[in-house]
Amino acid sequence: NVVIEGMVNGQVKDIPQYILNASLEDNNAGKLTVKPGGDIFSEGDEVTLSVEENFSYHFKAWVDTEGKEVSTENPYTFAIAADTKLTATFDKATTYALNIKVVDDMENIYGNANLVTIVPEGVMVNGVRLYEAGTDVKLTVNNNKILSFTGWEDKNTNAERVINMDGEKNLTVNYAAADYIVAWDLYQDQ
């Protein structure tokens, strides 16, 4: 236990309290963090607002209730001096799908199954690989013991190619299947 004894002179001063209302203009744009947590602060408290962007959203600015730009910083730190309402605004990038079909000479269709290395990998949304417009994607085909690369749908036979995502892309990778023998031993020993 700590005991403090003594006389205090002076007057109690009320410190004004202010409400902070921070939000995202689009809830799909990302995750908003307020530090320290809460929505009521004492005058002069430093508050930091930050946004973690989701795929295809790019933070633009913090704006007030009148739409006036307050800051383009992310994170944004300020000393609160009044009730404050700030909204994080974003630019939404155009996205395009990259669809790759792997086919052998017998018209069997394979999942990618590590036959095509894709860099960058893109973002999978509902089973579709998406990229922001303008992204360059490097594709490298790989052979295995059964399948050998023969070319792309456009007759290009380079095992490596770079495509620019300026629209939806539907590519086919063609392989030749090697002949192989499969044997089973159906003999049952009793």
C-alpha positions as protocol buffer text, in pm:
chain_id: "A"
residue {
  index: 1
  type: ASN
  ca { x: 0 y: 0 z: 0 }
}
residue {
  index: 2
  type: VAL
  ca { x: 114 y: 351 z: -79 }
}
residue {
  index: 3
  type: VAL
  ca { x: 8 y: 644 z: 133 }
}
residue {
  index: 4
  type: ILE
  ca { x: 65 y: 1003 z: 22 }
}
residue {
  index: 5
  type: GLU
  ca { x: 8 y: 1282 z: 266 }
}
residue {
  index: 6
  type: GLY
  ca { x: 19 y: 1655 z: 207 }
}
residue {
  index: 7
  type: MET
  ca { x: -162 y: 1964 z: 98 }
}
residue {
  index: 8
  type: VAL
  ca { x: -266 y: 2040 z: -257 }
}
residue {
  index: 9
  type: ASN
  ca { x: -331 y: 2394 z: -369 }
}
residue {
  index: 10
  type: GLY
  ca { x: -503 y: 2493 z: -692 }
}
residue {
  index: 11
  type: GLN
  ca { x: -819 y: 2432 z: -881 }
}
residue {
  index: 12
  type: VAL
  ca { x: -950 y: 2125 z: -1055 }
}
residue {
  index: 13
  type: LYS
  ca { x: -959 y: 2182 z: -1427 }
}
residue {
  index: 14
  type: ASP
  ca { x: -1202 y: 1991 z: -1642 }
}
residue {
  index: 15
  type: ILE
  ca { x: -1042 y: 1852 z: -1955 }
}
residue {
  index: 16
  type: PRO
  ca { x: -1281 y: 1851 z: -2250 }
}
residue {
  index: 17
  type: GLN
  ca { x: -1376 y: 1512 z: -2395 }
}
residue {
  index: 18
  type: TYR
  ca { x: -1423 y: 1463 z: -2769 }
}
residue {
  index: 19
  type: ILE
  ca { x: -1584 y: 1194 z: -2980 }
}
residue {
  index: 20
  type: LEU
  ca { x: -1394 y: 1039 z: -3270 }
}
residue {
  index: 21
  type: ASN
  ca { x: -1593 y: 873 z: -3545 }
}
residue {
  index: 22
  type: ALA
  ca { x: -1360 y: 702 z: -3796 }
}
residue {
  index: 23
  type: SER
  ca { x: -1489 y: 489 z: -4082 }
}
residue {
  index: 24
  type: LEU
  ca { x: -1416 y: 344 z: -4427 }
}
residue {
  index: 25
  type: GLU
  ca { x: -1604 y: 479 z: -4729 }
}
residue {
  index: 26
  type: ASP
  ca { x: -1634 y: 116 z: -4847 }
}
residue {
  index: 27
  type: ASN
  ca { x: -1633 y: -162 z: -4587 }
}
residue {
  index: 28
  type: ASN
  ca { x: -1477 y: -398 z: -4845 }
}
residue {
  index: 29
  type: ALA
  ca { x: -1175 y: -168 z: -4881 }
}
residue {
  index: 30
  type: GLY
  ca { x: -983 y: -290 z: -4578 }
}
residue {
  index: 31
  type: LYS
  ca { x: -950 y: -287 z: -4202 }
}
residue {
  index: 32
  type: LEU
  ca { x: -952 y: 31 z: -3993 }
}
residue {
  index: 33
  type: THR
  ca { x: -752 y: 55 z: -3670 }
}
residue {
  index: 34
  type: VAL
  ca { x: -775 y: 333 z: -3409 }
}
residue {
  index: 35
  type: LYS
  ca { x: -497 y: 358 z: -3149 }
}
residue {
  index: 36
  type: PRO
  ca { x: -548 y: 392 z: -2865 }
}
residue {
  index: 37
  type: GLY
  ca { x: -875 y: 207 z: -2900 }
}
residue {
  index: 38
  type: GLY
  ca { x: -1202 y: 378 z: -2823 }
}
residue {
  index: 39
  type: ASP
  ca { x: -1409 y: 667 z: -2951 }
}
residue {
  index: 40
  type: ILE
  ca { x: -1396 y: 920 z: -2662 }
}
residue {
  index: 41
  type: PHE
  ca { x: -1068 y: 1104 z: -2601 }
}
residue {
  index: 42
  type: SER
  ca { x: -943 y: 1389 z: -2383 }
}
residue {
  index: 43
  type: GLU
  ca { x: -843 y: 1711 z: -2553 }
}
residue {
  index: 44
  type: GLY
  ca { x: -485 y: 1685 z: -2681 }
}
residue {
  index: 45
  type: ASP
  ca { x: -473 y: 1305 z: -2684 }
}
residue {
  index: 46
  type: GLU
  ca { x: -274 y: 1171 z: -2977 }
}
residue {
  index: 47
  type: VAL
  ca { x: -479 y: 938 z: -3193 }
}
residue {
  index: 48
  type: THR
  ca { x: -348 y: 725 z: -3479 }
}
residue {
  index: 49
  type: LEU
  ca { x: -574 y: 604 z: -3758 }
}
residue {
  index: 50
  type: SER
  ca { x: -448 y: 337 z: -3995 }
}
residue {
  index: 51
  type: VAL
  ca { x: -594 y: 129 z: -4273 }
}
residue {
  index: 52
  type: GLU
  ca { x: -482 y: -211 z: -4396 }
}
residue {
  index: 53
  type: GLU
  ca { x: -588 y: -224 z: -4762 }
}
residue {
  index: 54
  type: ASN
  ca { x: -764 y: -521 z: -4917 }
}
residue {
  index: 55
  type: PHE
  ca { x: -674 y: -646 z: -5265 }
}
residue {
  index: 56
  type: SER
  ca { x: -742 y: -390 z: -5540 }
}
residue {
  index: 57
  type: TYR
  ca { x: -812 y: -103 z: -5298 }
}
residue {
  index: 58
  type: HIS
  ca { x: -559 y: 177 z: -5254 }
}
residue {
  index: 59
  type: PHE
  ca { x: -584 y: 427 z: -4970 }
}
residue {
  index: 60
  type: LYS
  ca { x: -632 y: 781 z: -5100 }
}
residue {
  index: 61
  type: ALA
  ca { x: -702 y: 1019 z: -4808 }
}
residue {
  index: 62
  type: TRP
  ca { x: -878 y: 1094 z: -4481 }
}
residue {
  index: 63
  type: VAL
  ca { x: -1169 y: 1333 z: -4540 }
}
residue {
  index: 64
  type: ASP
  ca { x: -1396 y: 1521 z: -4300 }
}
residue {
  index: 65
  type: THR
  ca { x: -1777 y: 1546 z: -4303 }
}
residue {
  index: 66
  type: GLU
  ca { x: -1763 y: 1816 z: -4571 }
}
residue {
  index: 67
  type: GLY
  ca { x: -1549 y: 1598 z: -4799 }
}
residue {
  index: 68
  type: LYS
  ca { x: -1242 y: 1812 z: -4735 }
}
residue {
  index: 69
  type: GLU
  ca { x: -912 y: 1623 z: -4747 }
}
residue {
  index: 70
  type: VAL
  ca { x: -750 y: 1625 z: -4403 }
}
residue {
  index: 71
  type: SER
  ca { x: -448 y: 1400 z: -4469 }
}
residue {
  index: 72
  type: THR
  ca { x: -308 y: 1154 z: -4721 }
}
residue {
  index: 73
  type: GLU
  ca { x: -95 y: 983 z: -4457 }
}
residue {
  index: 74
  type: ASN
  ca { x: -156 y: 622 z: -4361 }
}
residue {
  index: 75
  type: PRO
  ca { x: -111 y: 589 z: -4069 }
}
residue {
  index: 76
  type: TYR
  ca { x: -232 y: 935 z: -3970 }
}
residue {
  index: 77
  type: THR
  ca { x: -156 y: 1070 z: -3620 }
}
residue {
  index: 78
  type: PHE
  ca { x: -313 y: 1387 z: -3479 }
}
residue {
  index: 79
  type: ALA
  ca { x: -395 y: 1554 z: -3147 }
}
residue {
  index: 80
  type: ILE
  ca { x: -772 y: 1560 z: -3101 }
}
residue {
  index: 81
  type: ALA
  ca { x: -910 y: 1909 z: -3035 }
}
residue {
  index: 82
  type: ALA
  ca { x: -1281 y: 1875 z: -3122 }
}
residue {
  index: 83
  type: ASP
  ca { x: -1542 y: 1614 z: -3205 }
}
residue {
  index: 84
  type: THR
  ca { x: -1396 y: 1459 z: -3519 }
}
residue {
  index: 85
  type: LYS
  ca { x: -1543 y: 1250 z: -3798 }
}
residue {
  index: 86
  type: LEU
  ca { x: -1297 y: 1116 z: -4056 }
}
residue {
  index: 87
  type: THR
  ca { x: -1357 y: 876 z: -4343 }
}
residue {
  index: 88
  type: ALA
  ca { x: -1086 y: 679 z: -4522 }
}
residue {
  index: 89
  type: THR
  ca { x: -1129 y: 708 z: -4899 }
}
residue {
  index: 90
  type: PHE
  ca { x: -989 y: 470 z: -5159 }
}
residue {
  index: 91
  type: ASP
  ca { x: -924 y: 420 z: -5526 }
}
residue {
  index: 92
  type: LYS
  ca { x: -1054 y: 87 z: -5655 }
}
residue {
  index: 93
  type: ALA
  ca { x: -827 y: -76 z: -5913 }
}
residue {
  index: 94
  type: THR
  ca { x: -967 y: -266 z: -6209 }
}
residue {
  index: 95
  type: THR
  ca { x: -899 y: -639 z: -6182 }
}
residue {
  index: 96
  type: TYR
  ca { x: -882 y: -911 z: -6444 }
}
residue {
  index: 97
  type: ALA
  ca { x: -893 y: -1290 z: -6429 }
}
residue {
  index: 98
  type: LEU
  ca { x: -612 y: -1518 z: -6545 }
}
residue {
  index: 99
  type: ASN
  ca { x: -751 y: -1858 z: -6645 }
}
residue {
  index: 100
  type: ILE
  ca { x: -504 y: -2132 z: -6735 }
}
residue {
  index: 101
  type: LYS
  ca { x: -610 y: -2464 z: -6878 }
}
residue {
  index: 102
  type: VAL
  ca { x: -359 y: -2750 z: -6901 }
}
residue {
  index: 103
  type: VAL
  ca { x: -440 y: -3003 z: -7178 }
}
residue {
  index: 104
  type: ASP
  ca { x: -254 y: -3308 z: -7310 }
}
residue {
  index: 105
  type: ASP
  ca { x: -257 y: -3444 z: -7665 }
}
residue {
  index: 106
  type: MET
  ca { x: -544 y: -3679 z: -7572 }
}
residue {
  index: 107
  type: GLU
  ca { x: -759 y: -3377 z: -7472 }
}
residue {
  index: 108
  type: ASN
  ca { x: -735 y: -3465 z: -7102 }
}
residue {
  index: 109
  type: ILE
  ca { x: -766 y: -3151 z: -6889 }
}
residue {
  index: 110
  type: TYR
  ca { x: -550 y: -3120 z: -6579 }
}
residue {
  index: 111
  type: GLY
  ca { x: -562 y: -2884 z: -6287 }
}
residue {
  index: 112
  type: ASN
  ca { x: -246 y: -2674 z: -6277 }
}
residue {
  index: 113
  type: ALA
  ca { x: -87 y: -2948 z: -6059 }
}
residue {
  index: 114
  type: ASN
  ca { x: 244 y: -2757 z: -6049 }
}
residue {
  index: 115
  type: LEU
  ca { x: 274 y: -2772 z: -6427 }
}
residue {
  index: 116
  type: VAL
  ca { x: 277 y: -2393 z: -6458 }
}
residue {
  index: 117
  type: THR
  ca { x: 464 y: -2166 z: -6217 }
}
residue {
  index: 118
  type: ILE
  ca { x: 290 y: -1828 z: -6189 }
}
residue {
  index: 119
  type: VAL
  ca { x: 471 y: -1520 z: -6049 }
}
residue {
  index: 120
  type: PRO
  ca { x: 316 y: -1328 z: -5886 }
}
residue {
  index: 121
  type: GLU
  ca { x: 54 y: -1584 z: -5786 }
}
residue {
  index: 122
  type: GLY
  ca { x: -235 y: -1336 z: -5789 }
}
residue {
  index: 123
  type: VAL
  ca { x: -527 y: -1338 z: -5547 }
}
residue {
  index: 124
  type: MET
  ca { x: -777 y: -1623 z: -5557 }
}
residue {
  index: 125
  type: VAL
  ca { x: -1138 y: -1507 z: -5525 }
}
residue {
  index: 126
  type: ASN
  ca { x: -1407 y: -1775 z: -5554 }
}
residue {
  index: 127
  type: GLY
  ca { x: -1163 y: -2003 z: -5738 }
}
residue {
  index: 128
  type: VAL
  ca { x: -1061 y: -1734 z: -5990 }
}
residue {
  index: 129
  type: ARG
  ca { x: -705 y: -1596 z: -6001 }
}
residue {
  index: 130
  type: LEU
  ca { x: -723 y: -1214 z: -6012 }
}
residue {
  index: 131
  type: TYR
  ca { x: -470 y: -940 z: -6084 }
}
residue {
  index: 132
  type: GLU
  ca { x: -485 y: -563 z: -6087 }
}
residue {
  index: 133
  type: ALA
  ca { x: -484 y: -409 z: -6435 }
}
residue {
  index: 134
  type: GLY
  ca { x: -132 y: -356 z: -6568 }
}
residue {
  index: 135
  type: THR
  ca { x: 32 y: -634 z: -6365 }
}
residue {
  index: 136
  type: ASP
  ca { x: 299 y: -830 z: -6551 }
}
residue {
  index: 137
  type: VAL
  ca { x: 271 y: -1202 z: -6481 }
}
residue {
  index: 138
  type: LYS
  ca { x: 554 y: -1446 z: -6553 }
}
residue {
  index: 139
  type: LEU
  ca { x: 443 y: -1797 z: -6651 }
}
residue {
  index: 140
  type: THR
  ca { x: 690 y: -2085 z: -6660 }
}
residue {
  index: 141
  type: VAL
  ca { x: 583 y: -2431 z: -6772 }
}
residue {
  index: 142
  type: ASN
  ca { x: 725 y: -2740 z: -6604 }
}
residue {
  index: 143
  type: ASN
  ca { x: 754 y: -3093 z: -6737 }
}
residue {
  index: 144
  type: ASN
  ca { x: 718 y: -3409 z: -6536 }
}
residue {
  index: 145
  type: LYS
  ca { x: 786 y: -3779 z: -6606 }
}
residue {
  index: 146
  type: ILE
  ca { x: 458 y: -3819 z: -6793 }
}
residue {
  index: 147
  type: LEU
  ca { x: 379 y: -3478 z: -6946 }
}
residue {
  index: 148
  type: SER
  ca { x: 609 y: -3276 z: -7175 }
}
residue {
  index: 149
  type: PHE
  ca { x: 531 y: -2918 z: -7277 }
}
residue {
  index: 150
  type: THR
  ca { x: 456 y: -2874 z: -7648 }
}
residue {
  index: 151
  type: GLY
  ca { x: 333 y: -2513 z: -7663 }
}
residue {
  index: 152
  type: TRP
  ca { x: 70 y: -2253 z: -7583 }
}
residue {
  index: 153
  type: GLU
  ca { x: -270 y: -2205 z: -7749 }
}
residue {
  index: 154
  type: ASP
  ca { x: -116 y: -1938 z: -7977 }
}
residue {
  index: 155
  type: LYS
  ca { x: 151 y: -2184 z: -8103 }
}
residue {
  index: 156
  type: ASN
  ca { x: 420 y: -2011 z: -7895 }
}
residue {
  index: 157
  type: THR
  ca { x: 667 y: -2278 z: -7778 }
}
residue {
  index: 158
  type: ASN
  ca { x: 865 y: -2072 z: -7528 }
}
residue {
  index: 159
  type: ALA
  ca { x: 847 y: -2238 z: -7187 }
}
residue {
  index: 160
  type: GLU
  ca { x: 851 y: -1896 z: -7024 }
}
residue {
  index: 161
  type: ARG
  ca { x: 637 y: -1597 z: -7108 }
}
residue {
  index: 162
  type: VAL
  ca { x: 531 y: -1270 z: -6952 }
}
residue {
  index: 163
  type: ILE
  ca { x: 177 y: -1145 z: -7001 }
}
residue {
  index: 164
  type: ASN
  ca { x: 35 y: -808 z: -6910 }
}
residue {
  index: 165
  type: MET
  ca { x: -302 y: -814 z: -6738 }
}
residue {
  index: 166
  type: ASP
  ca { x: -476 y: -560 z: -6960 }
}
residue {
  index: 167
  type: GLY
  ca { x: -791 y: -771 z: -6979 }
}
residue {
  index: 168
  type: GLU
  ca { x: -917 y: -1117 z: -6888 }
}
residue {
  index: 169
  type: LYS
  ca { x: -672 y: -1383 z: -7009 }
}
residue {
  index: 170
  type: ASN
  ca { x: -766 y: -1737 z: -7105 }
}
residue {
  index: 171
  type: LEU
  ca { x: -455 y: -1941 z: -7178 }
}
residue {
  index: 172
  type: THR
  ca { x: -410 y: -2304 z: -7270 }
}
residue {
  index: 173
  type: VAL
  ca { x: -89 y: -2495 z: -7207 }
}
residue {
  index: 174
  type: ASN
  ca { x: -48 y: -2799 z: -7428 }
}
residue {
  index: 175
  type: TYR
  ca { x: 141 y: -3111 z: -7322 }
}
residue {
  index: 176
  type: ALA
  ca { x: 219 y: -3445 z: -7482 }
}
residue {
  index: 177
  type: ALA
  ca { x: 163 y: -3747 z: -7263 }
}
residue {
  index: 178
  type: ALA
  ca { x: 440 y: -4006 z: -7261 }
}
residue {
  index: 179
  type: ASP
  ca { x: 350 y: -4368 z: -7314 }
}
residue {
  index: 180
  type: TYR
  ca { x: 371 y: -4568 z: -6997 }
}
residue {
  index: 181
  type: ILE
  ca { x: 269 y: -4909 z: -6877 }
}
residue {
  index: 182
  type: VAL
  ca { x: 63 y: -4967 z: -6568 }
}
residue {
  index: 183
  type: ALA
  ca { x: 54 y: -5316 z: -6423 }
}
residue {
  index: 184
  type: TRP
  ca { x: -153 y: -5470 z: -6150 }
}
residue {
  index: 185
  type: ASP
  ca { x: -92 y: -5792 z: -5966 }
}
residue {
  index: 186
  type: LEU
  ca { x: -440 y: -5931 z: -5912 }
}
residue {
  index: 187
  type: TYR
  ca { x: -315 y: -6258 z: -5777 }
}
residue {
  index: 188
  type: GLN
  ca { x: -457 y: -6324 z: -5436 }
}
residue {
  index: 189
  type: ASP
  ca { x: -255 y: -6550 z: -5207 }
}
residue {
  index: 190
  type: GLN
  ca { x: -476 y: -6746 z: -4969 }
}
